[in-house]
CSV table of C-alpha atoms and ligand atoms in Angstrom, one decimal:
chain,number,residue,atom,x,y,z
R,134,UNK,CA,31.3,7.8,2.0
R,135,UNK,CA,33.6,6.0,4.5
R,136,UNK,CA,32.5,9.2,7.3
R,137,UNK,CA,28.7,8.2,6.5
R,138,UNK,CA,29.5,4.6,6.8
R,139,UNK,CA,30.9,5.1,10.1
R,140,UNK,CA,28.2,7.3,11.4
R,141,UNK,CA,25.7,4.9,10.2
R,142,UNK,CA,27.7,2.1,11.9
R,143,UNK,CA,27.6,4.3,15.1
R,144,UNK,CA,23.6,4.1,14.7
R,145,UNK,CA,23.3,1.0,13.9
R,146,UNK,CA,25.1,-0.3,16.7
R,147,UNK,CA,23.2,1.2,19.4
R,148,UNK,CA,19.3,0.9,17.5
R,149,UNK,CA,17.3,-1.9,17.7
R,150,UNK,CA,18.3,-5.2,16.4
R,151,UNK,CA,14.8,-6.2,15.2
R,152,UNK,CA,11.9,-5.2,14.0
R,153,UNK,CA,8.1,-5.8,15.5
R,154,UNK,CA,7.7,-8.6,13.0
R,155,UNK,CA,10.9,-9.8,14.3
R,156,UNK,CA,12.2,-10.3,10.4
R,157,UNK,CA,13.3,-7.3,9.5
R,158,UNK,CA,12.8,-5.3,6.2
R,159,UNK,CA,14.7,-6.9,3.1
R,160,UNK,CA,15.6,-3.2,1.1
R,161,UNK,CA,15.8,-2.9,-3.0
R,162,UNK,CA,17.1,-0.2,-4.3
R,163,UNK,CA,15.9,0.7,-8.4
R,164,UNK,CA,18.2,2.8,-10.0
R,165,UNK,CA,19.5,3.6,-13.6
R,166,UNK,CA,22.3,5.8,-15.5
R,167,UNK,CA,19.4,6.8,-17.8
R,168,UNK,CA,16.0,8.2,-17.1
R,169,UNK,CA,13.1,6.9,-18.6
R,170,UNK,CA,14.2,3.6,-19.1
R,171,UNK,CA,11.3,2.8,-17.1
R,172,UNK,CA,12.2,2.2,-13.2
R,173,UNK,CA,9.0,3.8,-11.9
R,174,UNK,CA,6.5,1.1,-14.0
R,175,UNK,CA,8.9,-1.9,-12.6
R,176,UNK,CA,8.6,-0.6,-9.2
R,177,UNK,CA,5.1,-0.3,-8.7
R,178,UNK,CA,4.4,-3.1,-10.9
R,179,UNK,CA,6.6,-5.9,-9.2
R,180,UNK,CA,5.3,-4.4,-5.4
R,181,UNK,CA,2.0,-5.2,-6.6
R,182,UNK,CA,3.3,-9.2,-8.0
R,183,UNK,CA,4.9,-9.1,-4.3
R,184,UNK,CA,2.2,-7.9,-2.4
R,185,UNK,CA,0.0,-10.3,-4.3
R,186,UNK,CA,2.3,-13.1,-3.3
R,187,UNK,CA,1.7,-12.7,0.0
R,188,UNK,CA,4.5,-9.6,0.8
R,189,UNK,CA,3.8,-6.7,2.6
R,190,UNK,CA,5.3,-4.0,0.4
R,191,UNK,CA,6.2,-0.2,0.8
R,192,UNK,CA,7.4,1.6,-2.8
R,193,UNK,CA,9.3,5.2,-1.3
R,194,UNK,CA,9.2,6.9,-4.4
R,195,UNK,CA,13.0,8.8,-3.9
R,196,UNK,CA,12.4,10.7,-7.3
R,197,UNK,CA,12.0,14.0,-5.1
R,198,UNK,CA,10.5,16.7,-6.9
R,199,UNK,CA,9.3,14.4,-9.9
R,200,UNK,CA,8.1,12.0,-7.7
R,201,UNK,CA,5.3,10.2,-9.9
R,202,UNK,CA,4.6,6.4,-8.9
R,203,UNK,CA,1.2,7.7,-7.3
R,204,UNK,CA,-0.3,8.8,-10.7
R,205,UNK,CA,1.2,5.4,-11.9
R,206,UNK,CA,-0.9,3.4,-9.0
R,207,UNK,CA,-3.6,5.6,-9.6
R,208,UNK,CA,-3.8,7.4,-6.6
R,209,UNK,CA,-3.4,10.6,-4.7
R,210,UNK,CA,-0.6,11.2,-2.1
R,211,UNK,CA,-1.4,14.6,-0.3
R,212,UNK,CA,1.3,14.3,1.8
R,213,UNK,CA,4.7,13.5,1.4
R,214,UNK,CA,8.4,13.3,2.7
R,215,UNK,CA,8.8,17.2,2.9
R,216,UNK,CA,5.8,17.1,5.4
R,217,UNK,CA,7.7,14.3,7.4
R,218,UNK,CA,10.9,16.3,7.8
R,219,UNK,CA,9.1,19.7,8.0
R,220,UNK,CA,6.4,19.5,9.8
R,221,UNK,CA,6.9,16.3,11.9
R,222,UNK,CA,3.9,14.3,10.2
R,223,UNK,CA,4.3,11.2,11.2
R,224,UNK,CA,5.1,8.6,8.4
R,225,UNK,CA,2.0,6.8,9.0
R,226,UNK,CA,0.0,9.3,8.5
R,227,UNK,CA,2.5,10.0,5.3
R,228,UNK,CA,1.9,6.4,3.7
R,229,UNK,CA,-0.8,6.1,1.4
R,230,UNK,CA,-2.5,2.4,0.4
R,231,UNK,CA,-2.2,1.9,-3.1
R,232,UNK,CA,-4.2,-1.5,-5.4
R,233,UNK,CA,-3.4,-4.5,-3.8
R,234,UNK,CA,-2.8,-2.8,-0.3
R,235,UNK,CA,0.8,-1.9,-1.9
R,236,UNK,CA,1.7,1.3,0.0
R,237,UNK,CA,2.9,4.5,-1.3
R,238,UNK,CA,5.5,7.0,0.4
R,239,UNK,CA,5.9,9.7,-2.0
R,240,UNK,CA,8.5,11.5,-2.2
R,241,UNK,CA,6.4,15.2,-3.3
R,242,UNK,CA,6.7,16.4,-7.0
R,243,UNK,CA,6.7,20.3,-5.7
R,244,UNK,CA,9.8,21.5,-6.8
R,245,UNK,CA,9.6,24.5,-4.7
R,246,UNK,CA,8.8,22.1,-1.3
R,247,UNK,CA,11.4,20.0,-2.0
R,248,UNK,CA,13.2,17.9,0.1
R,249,UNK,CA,16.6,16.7,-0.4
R,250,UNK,CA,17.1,13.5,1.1
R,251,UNK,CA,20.5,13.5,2.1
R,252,UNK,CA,22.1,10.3,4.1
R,253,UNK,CA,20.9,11.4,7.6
R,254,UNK,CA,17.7,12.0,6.6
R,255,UNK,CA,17.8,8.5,4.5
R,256,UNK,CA,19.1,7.6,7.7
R,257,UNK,CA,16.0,8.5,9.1
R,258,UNK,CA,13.6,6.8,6.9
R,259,UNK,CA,14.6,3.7,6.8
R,260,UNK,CA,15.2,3.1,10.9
R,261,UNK,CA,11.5,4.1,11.0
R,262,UNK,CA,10.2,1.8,8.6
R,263,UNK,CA,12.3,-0.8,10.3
R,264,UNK,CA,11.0,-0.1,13.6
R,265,UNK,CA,7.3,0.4,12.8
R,266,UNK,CA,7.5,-3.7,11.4
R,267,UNK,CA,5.1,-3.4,9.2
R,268,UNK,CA,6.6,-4.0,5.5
R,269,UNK,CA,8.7,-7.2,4.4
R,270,UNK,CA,9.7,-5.5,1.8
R,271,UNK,CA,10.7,-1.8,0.7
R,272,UNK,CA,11.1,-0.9,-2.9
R,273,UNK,CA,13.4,2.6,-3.2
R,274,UNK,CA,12.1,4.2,-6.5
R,275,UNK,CA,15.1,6.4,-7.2
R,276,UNK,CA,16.0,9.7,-9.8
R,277,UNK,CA,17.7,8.4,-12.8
R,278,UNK,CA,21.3,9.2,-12.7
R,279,UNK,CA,24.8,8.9,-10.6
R,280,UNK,CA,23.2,11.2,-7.7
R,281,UNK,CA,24.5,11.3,-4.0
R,282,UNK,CA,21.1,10.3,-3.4
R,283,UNK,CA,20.6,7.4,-5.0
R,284,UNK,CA,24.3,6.0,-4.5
R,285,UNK,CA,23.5,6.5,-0.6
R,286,UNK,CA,20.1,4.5,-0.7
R,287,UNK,CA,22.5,2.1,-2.8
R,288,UNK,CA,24.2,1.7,1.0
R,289,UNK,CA,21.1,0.8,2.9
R,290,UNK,CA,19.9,-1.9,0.5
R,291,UNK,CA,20.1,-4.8,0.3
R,292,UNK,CA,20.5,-5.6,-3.2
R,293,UNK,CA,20.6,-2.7,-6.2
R,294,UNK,CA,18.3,-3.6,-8.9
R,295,UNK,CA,19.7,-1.8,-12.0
R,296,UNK,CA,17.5,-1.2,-14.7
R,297,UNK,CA,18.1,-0.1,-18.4
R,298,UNK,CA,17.0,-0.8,-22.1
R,299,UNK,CA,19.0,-2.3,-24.7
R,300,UNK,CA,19.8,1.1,-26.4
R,301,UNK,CA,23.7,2.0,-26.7
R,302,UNK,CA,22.8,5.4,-24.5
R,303,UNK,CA,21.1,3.8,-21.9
R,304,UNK,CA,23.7,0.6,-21.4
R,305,UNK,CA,26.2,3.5,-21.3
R,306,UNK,CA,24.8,5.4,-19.1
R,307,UNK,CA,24.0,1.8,-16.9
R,308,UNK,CA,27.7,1.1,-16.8
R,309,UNK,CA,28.7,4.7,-16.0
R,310,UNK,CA,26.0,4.6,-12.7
R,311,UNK,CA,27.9,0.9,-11.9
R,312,UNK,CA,31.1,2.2,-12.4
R,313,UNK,CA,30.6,5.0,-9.7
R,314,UNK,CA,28.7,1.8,-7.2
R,315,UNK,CA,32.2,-0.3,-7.5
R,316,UNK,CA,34.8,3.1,-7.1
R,317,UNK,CA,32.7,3.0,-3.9
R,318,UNK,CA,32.3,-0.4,-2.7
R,319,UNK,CA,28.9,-0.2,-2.3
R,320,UNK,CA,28.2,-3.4,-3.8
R,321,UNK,CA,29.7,-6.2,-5.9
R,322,UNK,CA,26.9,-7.9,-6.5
R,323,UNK,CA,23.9,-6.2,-8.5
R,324,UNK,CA,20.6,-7.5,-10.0
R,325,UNK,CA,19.6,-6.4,-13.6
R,326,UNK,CA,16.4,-5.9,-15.2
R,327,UNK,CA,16.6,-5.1,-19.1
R,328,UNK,CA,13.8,-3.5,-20.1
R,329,UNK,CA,12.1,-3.5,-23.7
R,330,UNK,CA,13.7,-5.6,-25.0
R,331,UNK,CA,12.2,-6.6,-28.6
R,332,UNK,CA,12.7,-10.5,-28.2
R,333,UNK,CA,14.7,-12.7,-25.8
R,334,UNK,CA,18.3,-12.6,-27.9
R,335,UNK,CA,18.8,-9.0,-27.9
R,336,UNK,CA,18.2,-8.8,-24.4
R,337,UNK,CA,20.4,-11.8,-23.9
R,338,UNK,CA,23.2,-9.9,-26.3
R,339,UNK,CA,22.7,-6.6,-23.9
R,340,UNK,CA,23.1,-8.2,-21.2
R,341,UNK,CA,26.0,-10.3,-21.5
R,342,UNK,CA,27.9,-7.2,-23.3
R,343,UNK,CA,27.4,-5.4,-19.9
R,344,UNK,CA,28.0,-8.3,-17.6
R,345,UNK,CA,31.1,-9.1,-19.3
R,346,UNK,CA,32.6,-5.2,-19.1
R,347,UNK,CA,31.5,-4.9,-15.9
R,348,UNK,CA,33.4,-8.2,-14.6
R,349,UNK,CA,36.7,-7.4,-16.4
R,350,UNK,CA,36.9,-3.7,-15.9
R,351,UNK,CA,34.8,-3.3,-12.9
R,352,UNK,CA,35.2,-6.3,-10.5
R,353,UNK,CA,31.5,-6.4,-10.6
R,354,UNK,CA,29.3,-9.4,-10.4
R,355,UNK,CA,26.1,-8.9,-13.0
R,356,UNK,CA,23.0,-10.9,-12.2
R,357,UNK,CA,20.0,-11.2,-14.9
R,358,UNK,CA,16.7,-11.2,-12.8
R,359,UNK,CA,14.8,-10.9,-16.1
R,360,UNK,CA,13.5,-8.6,-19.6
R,361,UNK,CA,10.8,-7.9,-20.0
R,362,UNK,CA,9.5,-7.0,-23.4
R,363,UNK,CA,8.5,-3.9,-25.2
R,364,UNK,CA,4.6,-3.9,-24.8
R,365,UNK,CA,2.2,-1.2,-26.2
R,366,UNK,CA,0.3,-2.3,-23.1
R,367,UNK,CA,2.8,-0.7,-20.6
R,368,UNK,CA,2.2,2.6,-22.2
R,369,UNK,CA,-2.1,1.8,-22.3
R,370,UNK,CA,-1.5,1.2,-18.9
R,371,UNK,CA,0.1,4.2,-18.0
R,372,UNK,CA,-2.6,6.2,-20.0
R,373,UNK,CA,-5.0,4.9,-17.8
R,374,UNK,CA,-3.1,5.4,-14.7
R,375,UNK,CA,-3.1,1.7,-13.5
R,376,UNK,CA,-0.6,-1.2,-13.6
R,377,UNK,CA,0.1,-2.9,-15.8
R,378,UNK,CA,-0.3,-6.0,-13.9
R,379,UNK,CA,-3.9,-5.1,-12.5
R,380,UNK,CA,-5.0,-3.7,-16.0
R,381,UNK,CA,-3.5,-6.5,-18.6
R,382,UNK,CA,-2.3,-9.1,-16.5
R,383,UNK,CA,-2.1,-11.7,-19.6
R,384,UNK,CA,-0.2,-9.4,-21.4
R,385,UNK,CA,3.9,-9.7,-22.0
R,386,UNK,CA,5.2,-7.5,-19.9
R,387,UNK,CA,2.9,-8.2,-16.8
R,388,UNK,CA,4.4,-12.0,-17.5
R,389,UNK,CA,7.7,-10.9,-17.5
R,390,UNK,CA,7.6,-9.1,-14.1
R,391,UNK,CA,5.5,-12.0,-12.7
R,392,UNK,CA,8.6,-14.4,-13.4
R,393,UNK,CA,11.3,-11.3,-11.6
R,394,UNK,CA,9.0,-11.1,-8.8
R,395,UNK,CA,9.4,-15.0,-8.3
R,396,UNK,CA,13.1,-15.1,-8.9
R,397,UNK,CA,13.5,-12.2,-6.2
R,398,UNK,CA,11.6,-13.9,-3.8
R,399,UNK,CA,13.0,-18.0,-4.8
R,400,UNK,CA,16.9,-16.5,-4.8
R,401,UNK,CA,18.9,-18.2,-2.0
R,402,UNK,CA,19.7,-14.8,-0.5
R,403,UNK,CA,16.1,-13.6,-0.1
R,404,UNK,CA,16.1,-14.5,3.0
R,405,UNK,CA,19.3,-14.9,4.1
R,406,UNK,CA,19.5,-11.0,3.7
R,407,UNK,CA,16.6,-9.9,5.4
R,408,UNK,CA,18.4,-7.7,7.8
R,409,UNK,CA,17.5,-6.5,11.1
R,410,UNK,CA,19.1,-2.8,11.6
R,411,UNK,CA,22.0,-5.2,13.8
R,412,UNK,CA,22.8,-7.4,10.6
R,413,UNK,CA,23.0,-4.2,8.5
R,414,UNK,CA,25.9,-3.0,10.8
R,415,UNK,CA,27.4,-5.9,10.2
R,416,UNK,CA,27.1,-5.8,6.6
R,417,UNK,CA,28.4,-1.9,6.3
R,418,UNK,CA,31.4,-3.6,8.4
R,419,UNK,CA,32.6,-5.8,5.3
R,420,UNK,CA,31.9,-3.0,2.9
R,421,UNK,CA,33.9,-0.7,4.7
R,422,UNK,CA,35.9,-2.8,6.4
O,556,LIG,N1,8.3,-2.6,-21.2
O,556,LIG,C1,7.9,-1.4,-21.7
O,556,LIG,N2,7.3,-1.4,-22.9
O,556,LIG,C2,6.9,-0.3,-23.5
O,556,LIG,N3,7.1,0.9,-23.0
O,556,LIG,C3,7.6,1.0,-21.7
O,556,LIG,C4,8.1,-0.1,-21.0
O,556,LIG,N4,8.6,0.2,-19.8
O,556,LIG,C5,8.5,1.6,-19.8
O,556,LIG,N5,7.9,2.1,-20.9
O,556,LIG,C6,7.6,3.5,-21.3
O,556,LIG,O1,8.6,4.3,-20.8
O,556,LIG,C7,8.1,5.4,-20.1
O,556,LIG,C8,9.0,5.8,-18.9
O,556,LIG,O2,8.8,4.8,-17.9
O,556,LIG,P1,9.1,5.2,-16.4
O,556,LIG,O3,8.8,3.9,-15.6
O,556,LIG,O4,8.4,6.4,-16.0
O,556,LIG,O5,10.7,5.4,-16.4
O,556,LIG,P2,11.7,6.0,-15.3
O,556,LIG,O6,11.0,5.8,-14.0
O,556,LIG,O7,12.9,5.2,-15.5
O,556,LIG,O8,11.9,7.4,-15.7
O,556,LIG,C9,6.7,4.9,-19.6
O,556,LIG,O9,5.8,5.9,-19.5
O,556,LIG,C10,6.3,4.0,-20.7
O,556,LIG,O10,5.6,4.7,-21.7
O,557,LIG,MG1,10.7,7.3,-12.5
């Protein structure tokens, strides 16, 4: 990890210090111990509540080879990541436009045409995106698990969002992925989402639990960005391959990730944060000293 850092820093130093918009890109990273817990229905769903607040968004769906945000947004992604590093596609021509004009890079679902992002390639990616200008924001879709991968994309963003449900096997699998984020430095700060929860205490009770475990045994800083409930209608949703938000907007769990998307964009770092590729390096430099 400190060798990538450095290399990174090496980059960094010598790319571009901003972006066409002259902002930057502010980076989240969604990632959980557990799979299934439901990362891939926040993602989409909260770029769409961003988008429709006025955001540009981009969701990279990381899950290579089970890459499945597109059938989530309802839409078809004929080209993906594996075309960008094998056959020099640009990413423009790579991004599809999703509801809401939330854009899609997918990450392919072909397990035989995979492609394994590894950090240059994440590398890569994300000076792109930074120098085409386009997005405000990207959301990083990742696998489930502690995987090189997603622990890497953990390094380029921003802030981690961490998702998991209140079940014993996911929270344990949650602090195992955050126990492998503070062995590495890459963060001590990381946002939470609990996901079906069945009312606001035992989310509250999760939550804390975790929080507290973290703090004392991990030197890690917990932040609670939200629950959202346990809603038939997320599943309805998914049936009919469109989000949740779009397809029952009144309905729990669309509320719930209405209120995260406005406490991610009212949170005193939002902007503070937005890095340009220059105040990246910077931030790598107090992570790895
Ligand atoms: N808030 C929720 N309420 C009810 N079911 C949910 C909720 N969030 C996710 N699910 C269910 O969990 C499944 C897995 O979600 P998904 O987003 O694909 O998880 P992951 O990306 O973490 O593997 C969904 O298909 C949906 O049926
Ligand atoms: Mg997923």
């Amino acid at each position: 990890m400190l060798d990538q850092a450095s290399k990174l820093r090496a980059l960094v130093d010598n790319g571009n210090e901003k972006t066409q918009n002259g902002q930057g890109i502010k980076i989240y990273s969604v990632a959980s111990g557990k799979g299934g817990v439901g990362k891939t229905n926040f993602s989409v769903n909260l770029a769409i509540k961003l988008q429709q607040m006025g955001k540009r968004v981009l969701v990279l769906d990381a899950d290579v080879g089970l890459s499945n945000a597109n059938i989530l947004l309802g839409i078809n992604t004929p080209l993906n990541l594996f075309n960008l590093f094998n056959e020099g596609i640009s990413l423009k021509d790579i991004i599809v436009t999703g509801p809401e004009g939330v854009d899609l890079l997918s990450g392919g679902s072909d397990l035989f045409n995979m492609e394994i992002l590894d950090y240059d390639k994440q590398q890569t990616i994300i000076n792109e995106l930074s120098s085409i200008g386009v997005y405000d924001i990207l959301i990083i879709d990742n696998g489930a698990g502690i995987s090189r991968e997603s622990l890497t994309f953990a390094i380029f963003a921003h802030e981690l969002i961490l998702v998991t449900t209140p079940e014993p096997t996911a929270i344990t699998d949650a602090y195992s992925y955050l126990k492998a984020i503070s062995i590495y430095k890459l963060k001590d700060k990381v946002k939470v989402v609990i996901n079906q929860v069945p009312d606001i205490v035992s989310g509250e009770e999760s939550f804390n639990k975790l929080a507290l475990t973290c703090q004392k045994f991990l030197k890690l800083e917990l932040e609670n960005i939200g629950f959202i409930f346990n809603d038939i209608r997320v599943n309805k949703a998914v049936m009919d391959q469109q989000p949740i938000v779009l397809k029952y907007p009144n309905s729990l769990a669309s509320k719930n990730i209405s209120q995260i998307s406005n406490n991610i964009l009212n949170d005193k770092n939002y902007n503070f944060n937005v890095s340009s590729l220059k105040q990246l390096s910077n931030r790598l430099r107090k992570i790895f000293g």
